[in-house]
Amino acid sequence: MIAQSFNYESPGTLKDAISLLEKYGEEAKILSGGHSLIPMMKLRFASPDVLIDINNIPGLSHIKEEGGVVKIGALTREAEIEHSDLLKKYFPIFADVTKQIADPQVRNRGTIGGNLAHGDAANDHPAVMLSLNATVIATGANGERSIPIDEFFFGFYQTALQQGEILTEIQIPIPPKGTGSSYHKQERKVGDYATAGCAVQITIDSKGVCTAAGIGLTNVNATPLRAVRSQDALLGKPITDATIADAAKFASEDCNPSTDLRGSDEYKRHLVAVLVTRMIHKAMERTK
Ligand code: FAD
């Protein structure tokens, strides 16, 4: 199908983009990589009157270390994330996740900001950001505000971004030594969205005790899901087969998958338990 007609704006500064958002209000949509928005427009699930293309705004694409956090600009493409040495150094999970997102064509264009702002529980970065305890930076007419990732995803395709705000950066705390992270999703075929996915980041102290655990789940709930009871099952204890089994069981109980063409509720819960088990083991290997 062909999208309905729309007007196109291409501001050269963030200030101009925010002014345009204010001017057009709810009739406008930000255009980043376009790999979620344009398909939605072609299917007529979205019919914005105006697209505000932020691709020509300088300063929105970067991966840098500053003040104990890694900062990723919203316009940073998946391909840049996949090959970033800085991200590989602290967060091997990004090489895991980006390789599993669509195909190279989509990854050359799709942005991390768009992936989060879309608010789709089937996208892969939201669960990763939950596991890494990221903070989202939103910029509007009144300046910047920080949104903890746990407060970012609201409902089906809904986020905490307010009218007139642009997601400009993601900030991720650099974890201490003894930290490992991993992501995997089950997909029906290469390039498909997840049947279910699991992101894990774990920190182990010198005595082998788990001092931090982040576990995020993809596409098994209306919103990206933090597996809180699974994290608690690991925290303050040595990671053993028994604690991992508890974490897996809690995640499978606490998710809310729907039965669809990708599988039944029962199958997806089983899958979640398998993925949580495997990703904890993989993250543990990487703590070394
Ligand atoms: P856009 O499509 O430009 O925007 C998406 C939405 O976010 C729009 O509503 C837009 O207004 C809003 N938005 C974008 N940027 C901002 C911003 N900076 N501030 C505020 N609002 C903003 N994703 C996965 O995670 N896993 C997959 O397996 C996967 N498979 C795919 C397969 C195909 C064939 C395609 C076409 C896409 C797939 N995607 C997948 C989605 C892809 O990763 C998208 O690129 C991504 O979800 C959206 O990023 P974008 O930059 O393209 O955003």
XYZ file of C-alpha atoms and ligand atoms in Angstrom:
341
model
C 0.000 0.000 0.000
C 0.981 3.622 -0.395
C 1.060 6.014 2.559
C -1.345 8.949 2.598
C 0.215 12.233 1.478
C 2.185 14.193 4.045
C 4.346 17.284 4.341
C 8.060 16.942 4.948
C 10.321 19.133 7.087
C 14.068 18.742 7.466
C 15.350 21.044 10.229
C 19.108 21.595 10.618
C 19.110 22.108 14.383
C 17.513 20.464 17.393
C 15.968 23.816 18.341
C 14.236 24.087 14.958
C 13.010 20.485 15.196
C 11.456 21.167 18.606
C 9.832 24.378 17.287
C 8.338 22.393 14.393
C 7.019 19.759 16.798
C 5.358 22.532 18.794
C 3.956 24.135 15.656
C 2.377 20.948 14.233
C 1.508 19.225 17.529
C -0.036 15.774 17.275
C -0.159 15.935 13.474
C 3.637 15.545 13.296
C 5.952 12.561 13.676
C 9.717 12.412 13.987
C 11.443 10.510 11.181
C 14.729 8.767 12.095
C 15.621 5.568 10.218
C 12.039 5.219 9.008
C 12.142 1.422 9.259
C 9.237 1.225 11.680
C 7.411 4.449 10.840
C 7.271 4.113 7.049
C 5.902 0.530 7.136
C 3.269 1.719 9.648
C 2.353 4.578 7.280
C 2.148 2.254 4.293
C -0.193 -0.009 6.240
C -2.151 3.135 7.240
C -1.674 2.336 10.939
C -0.054 5.790 11.160
C -1.132 8.791 9.098
C 0.882 11.827 10.209
C 0.293 15.053 8.280
C 3.926 16.076 8.714
C 7.198 14.196 8.997
C 10.013 15.992 10.802
C 13.215 14.373 9.565
C 15.957 14.684 12.210
C 18.687 13.062 10.093
C 20.318 16.395 9.197
C 20.698 17.564 12.797
C 24.326 17.409 13.928
C 25.253 16.049 17.371
C 22.718 13.233 17.582
C 24.958 10.393 16.440
C 27.796 9.311 18.759
C 29.055 6.589 21.083
C 31.289 8.007 23.809
C 32.431 7.449 27.387
C 31.933 10.334 29.798
C 31.658 10.563 33.585
C 31.172 6.847 34.263
C 28.532 6.332 31.586
C 28.513 5.408 27.923
C 26.432 7.847 25.895
C 24.778 6.758 22.664
C 23.219 9.436 20.473
C 19.658 8.719 19.385
C 20.533 8.791 15.672
C 23.289 6.193 16.019
C 22.613 3.396 13.510
C 22.436 -0.277 14.444
C 25.466 -0.973 12.202
C 27.580 1.537 14.160
C 26.501 -0.051 17.441
C 27.318 -3.520 16.127
C 30.901 -2.515 15.287
C 31.698 -0.121 18.147
C 34.907 -1.059 20.021
C 33.826 1.005 23.024
C 30.577 -0.921 23.344
C 32.400 -4.240 22.832
C 34.715 -3.327 25.711
C 31.944 -2.845 28.291
C 28.803 -4.371 26.814
C 29.245 -7.482 24.650
C 25.430 -7.678 24.686
C 25.277 -5.020 21.934
C 27.123 -7.235 19.450
C 24.662 -10.016 20.362
C 21.557 -7.903 19.888
C 22.393 -5.903 16.788
C 23.343 -9.009 14.798
C 19.858 -10.358 15.476
C 17.976 -7.240 14.375
C 16.558 -7.653 10.871
C 19.229 -7.608 8.149
C 22.199 -5.394 7.185
C 19.998 -3.065 5.097
C 17.727 -2.308 8.054
C 20.708 -2.039 10.405
C 22.417 0.510 8.141
C 19.466 2.827 8.542
C 17.562 1.956 11.753
C 18.541 3.975 14.825
C 18.719 3.133 18.492
C 16.551 6.148 19.349
C 13.854 5.053 16.916
C 13.992 1.489 18.208
C 13.209 2.693 21.748
C 10.852 5.572 20.877
C 8.672 3.231 18.826
C 7.678 1.561 22.131
C 7.269 -1.864 20.559
C 7.687 -4.789 22.994
C 8.813 -6.897 20.011
C 11.845 -4.674 19.383
C 15.074 -5.999 20.851
C 16.760 -2.940 22.383
C 14.142 -2.253 25.081
C 14.913 -5.501 26.967
C 18.640 -4.840 26.592
C 18.238 -1.337 28.023
C 16.270 -2.740 30.959
C 19.052 -5.201 31.733
C 21.671 -2.411 31.556
C 19.641 0.075 33.663
C 19.861 2.737 30.969
C 18.558 6.290 31.184
C 16.796 7.956 28.264
C 17.414 11.656 27.635
C 14.465 13.549 26.175
C 14.853 17.111 24.898
C 12.007 19.590 24.513
C 11.336 23.323 24.639
C 12.183 23.374 28.366
C 15.510 21.595 27.919
C 16.585 18.044 28.759
C 15.096 15.561 31.166
C 16.318 12.123 32.208
C 13.919 9.196 32.168
C 14.985 5.978 33.911
C 14.335 3.075 31.540
C 11.907 1.484 34.037
C 9.665 4.549 33.609
C 9.978 4.774 29.835
C 7.666 2.068 28.457
C 4.000 2.555 29.329
C 1.616 0.518 27.216
C 1.232 -0.846 23.742
C 3.460 1.404 21.569
C 3.455 4.050 24.306
C 6.434 5.694 25.956
C 7.066 8.436 28.489
C 8.065 10.872 25.716
C 5.778 13.895 25.857
C 4.365 15.862 22.946
C 7.157 18.150 21.703
C 10.015 15.999 23.035
C 12.736 14.265 21.046
C 14.713 11.313 22.349
C 18.267 12.629 22.017
C 20.533 10.235 23.928
C 20.737 7.015 25.904
C 23.105 6.820 28.870
C 24.298 3.510 30.293
C 26.269 3.171 33.537
C 29.657 1.505 33.013
C 29.554 -1.666 35.088
C 32.351 -2.742 37.485
C 34.830 -5.554 36.770
C 33.247 -8.987 37.118
C 30.297 -8.010 34.896
C 29.046 -9.969 31.913
C 26.076 -9.468 29.587
C 24.310 -11.398 26.858
C 21.214 -11.373 24.629
C 19.465 -13.939 22.530
C 16.097 -14.204 20.889
C 14.309 -17.129 19.355
C 13.159 -16.198 15.844
C 11.236 -18.280 13.304
C 13.662 -17.266 10.555
C 16.585 -14.890 10.249
C 15.359 -11.293 10.322
C 12.102 -12.025 12.106
C 10.944 -10.333 15.279
C 11.426 -12.346 18.477
C 9.123 -15.171 19.461
C 10.726 -14.382 22.823
C 14.040 -12.798 23.791
C 16.119 -12.392 26.924
C 18.780 -9.850 27.950
C 20.959 -10.416 31.016
C 23.651 -8.377 32.752
C 25.242 -9.840 35.880
C 28.011 -8.693 38.232
C 29.914 -11.181 40.384
C 32.256 -10.169 43.239
C 35.597 -11.813 44.090
C 33.800 -14.403 46.262
C 31.499 -15.399 43.406
C 28.436 -13.669 44.858
C 26.034 -11.880 42.511
C 26.033 -8.170 43.408
C 23.920 -6.903 40.503
C 21.506 -8.542 38.078
C 19.451 -7.053 35.242
C 17.103 -9.263 33.229
C 14.854 -7.938 30.432
C 12.413 -9.912 28.275
C 11.338 -9.255 24.663
C 7.861 -9.770 23.184
C 6.261 -11.696 26.055
C 4.240 -8.819 27.525
C 2.410 -5.727 26.249
C 5.498 -3.730 27.225
C 9.149 -4.755 27.467
C 9.373 -6.622 30.770
C 11.884 -6.547 33.615
C 11.997 -9.975 35.276
C 12.131 -8.650 38.817
C 11.692 -11.922 40.727
C 14.318 -13.574 38.521
C 16.815 -10.823 39.342
C 16.021 -11.184 43.050
C 16.601 -14.937 42.824
C 20.243 -14.230 41.886
C 21.054 -11.169 43.967
C 23.249 -11.641 47.041
C 23.860 -15.331 46.280
C 26.440 -17.406 44.432
C 25.136 -18.286 40.953
C 24.383 -22.012 41.032
C 22.201 -24.335 38.989
C 19.544 -23.958 41.699
C 19.472 -20.124 41.644
C 19.455 -20.139 37.841
C 16.550 -22.607 37.847
C 14.635 -20.291 40.208
C 15.321 -17.278 37.970
C 14.132 -19.207 34.898
C 10.975 -20.442 36.624
C 10.029 -16.966 37.909
C 10.501 -15.382 34.465
C 8.309 -17.990 32.835
C 5.621 -17.440 35.495
C 5.775 -13.630 35.429
C 5.682 -12.994 31.669
C 2.377 -12.554 29.814
C 2.828 -13.847 26.273
C -0.048 -14.083 23.823
C -0.740 -17.092 21.689
C -0.164 -16.152 18.034
C 1.427 -17.425 14.835
C 4.812 -17.534 16.586
C 3.605 -19.990 19.235
C 1.290 -20.691 22.123
C 1.388 -19.025 25.531
C 2.656 -22.321 27.003
C 5.426 -22.668 24.403
C 6.600 -19.082 24.917
C 6.738 -19.485 28.696
C 8.862 -22.601 28.243
C 11.054 -20.686 25.799
C 11.527 -17.850 28.290
C 12.774 -20.307 30.927
C 15.256 -21.786 28.430
C 16.483 -18.362 27.282
C 16.895 -17.029 30.832
C 18.930 -20.122 31.773
C 21.172 -19.860 28.713
C 21.688 -16.113 28.927
C 22.655 -16.267 32.618
C 25.224 -18.959 31.790
C 26.577 -16.908 28.872
C 26.718 -13.690 30.901
C 28.499 -15.622 33.679
C 31.160 -16.840 31.220
C 31.709 -13.231 30.205
C 32.204 -12.031 33.791
C 35.638 -13.670 33.521
P 11.521 5.376 12.770
O 10.927 4.304 11.948
O 12.057 6.556 12.024
O 10.626 5.831 13.932
C 9.907 4.915 14.741
C 9.000 5.679 15.705
O 9.755 6.346 16.704
C 8.144 6.767 15.047
O 6.932 6.896 15.743
C 8.978 8.021 15.223
O 8.192 9.197 15.199
C 9.601 7.778 16.586
N 10.954 8.338 16.728
C 12.053 7.944 16.022
N 13.133 8.560 16.484
C 12.722 9.353 17.503
C 13.421 10.243 18.372
N 14.752 10.403 18.310
N 12.682 10.902 19.319
C 11.335 10.724 19.389
N 10.635 9.896 18.592
C 11.338 9.223 17.649
N 13.674 -4.126 15.206
C 14.102 -4.954 16.193
O 14.333 -4.501 17.307
N 14.259 -6.283 15.952
C 14.031 -6.845 14.727
O 14.227 -8.040 14.558
C 13.587 -6.001 13.682
N 13.328 -6.484 12.458
C 12.938 -5.639 11.456
C 12.726 -6.158 10.168
C 12.353 -5.302 9.144
C 12.150 -5.872 7.769
C 12.179 -3.916 9.378
C 11.789 -2.984 8.284
C 12.383 -3.400 10.655
C 12.762 -4.242 11.704
N 12.989 -3.777 12.988
C 13.412 -4.611 13.976
C 12.720 -2.370 13.319
C 13.957 -1.536 13.088
O 14.929 -1.870 14.048
C 13.573 -0.050 13.196
O 14.547 0.624 12.528
C 13.404 0.531 14.562
O 12.422 -0.119 15.310
C 12.959 1.987 14.506
O 14.055 2.791 14.294
P 14.044 3.889 13.164
O 15.254 4.698 13.360
O 13.858 3.221 11.866
O 12.767 4.740 13.605
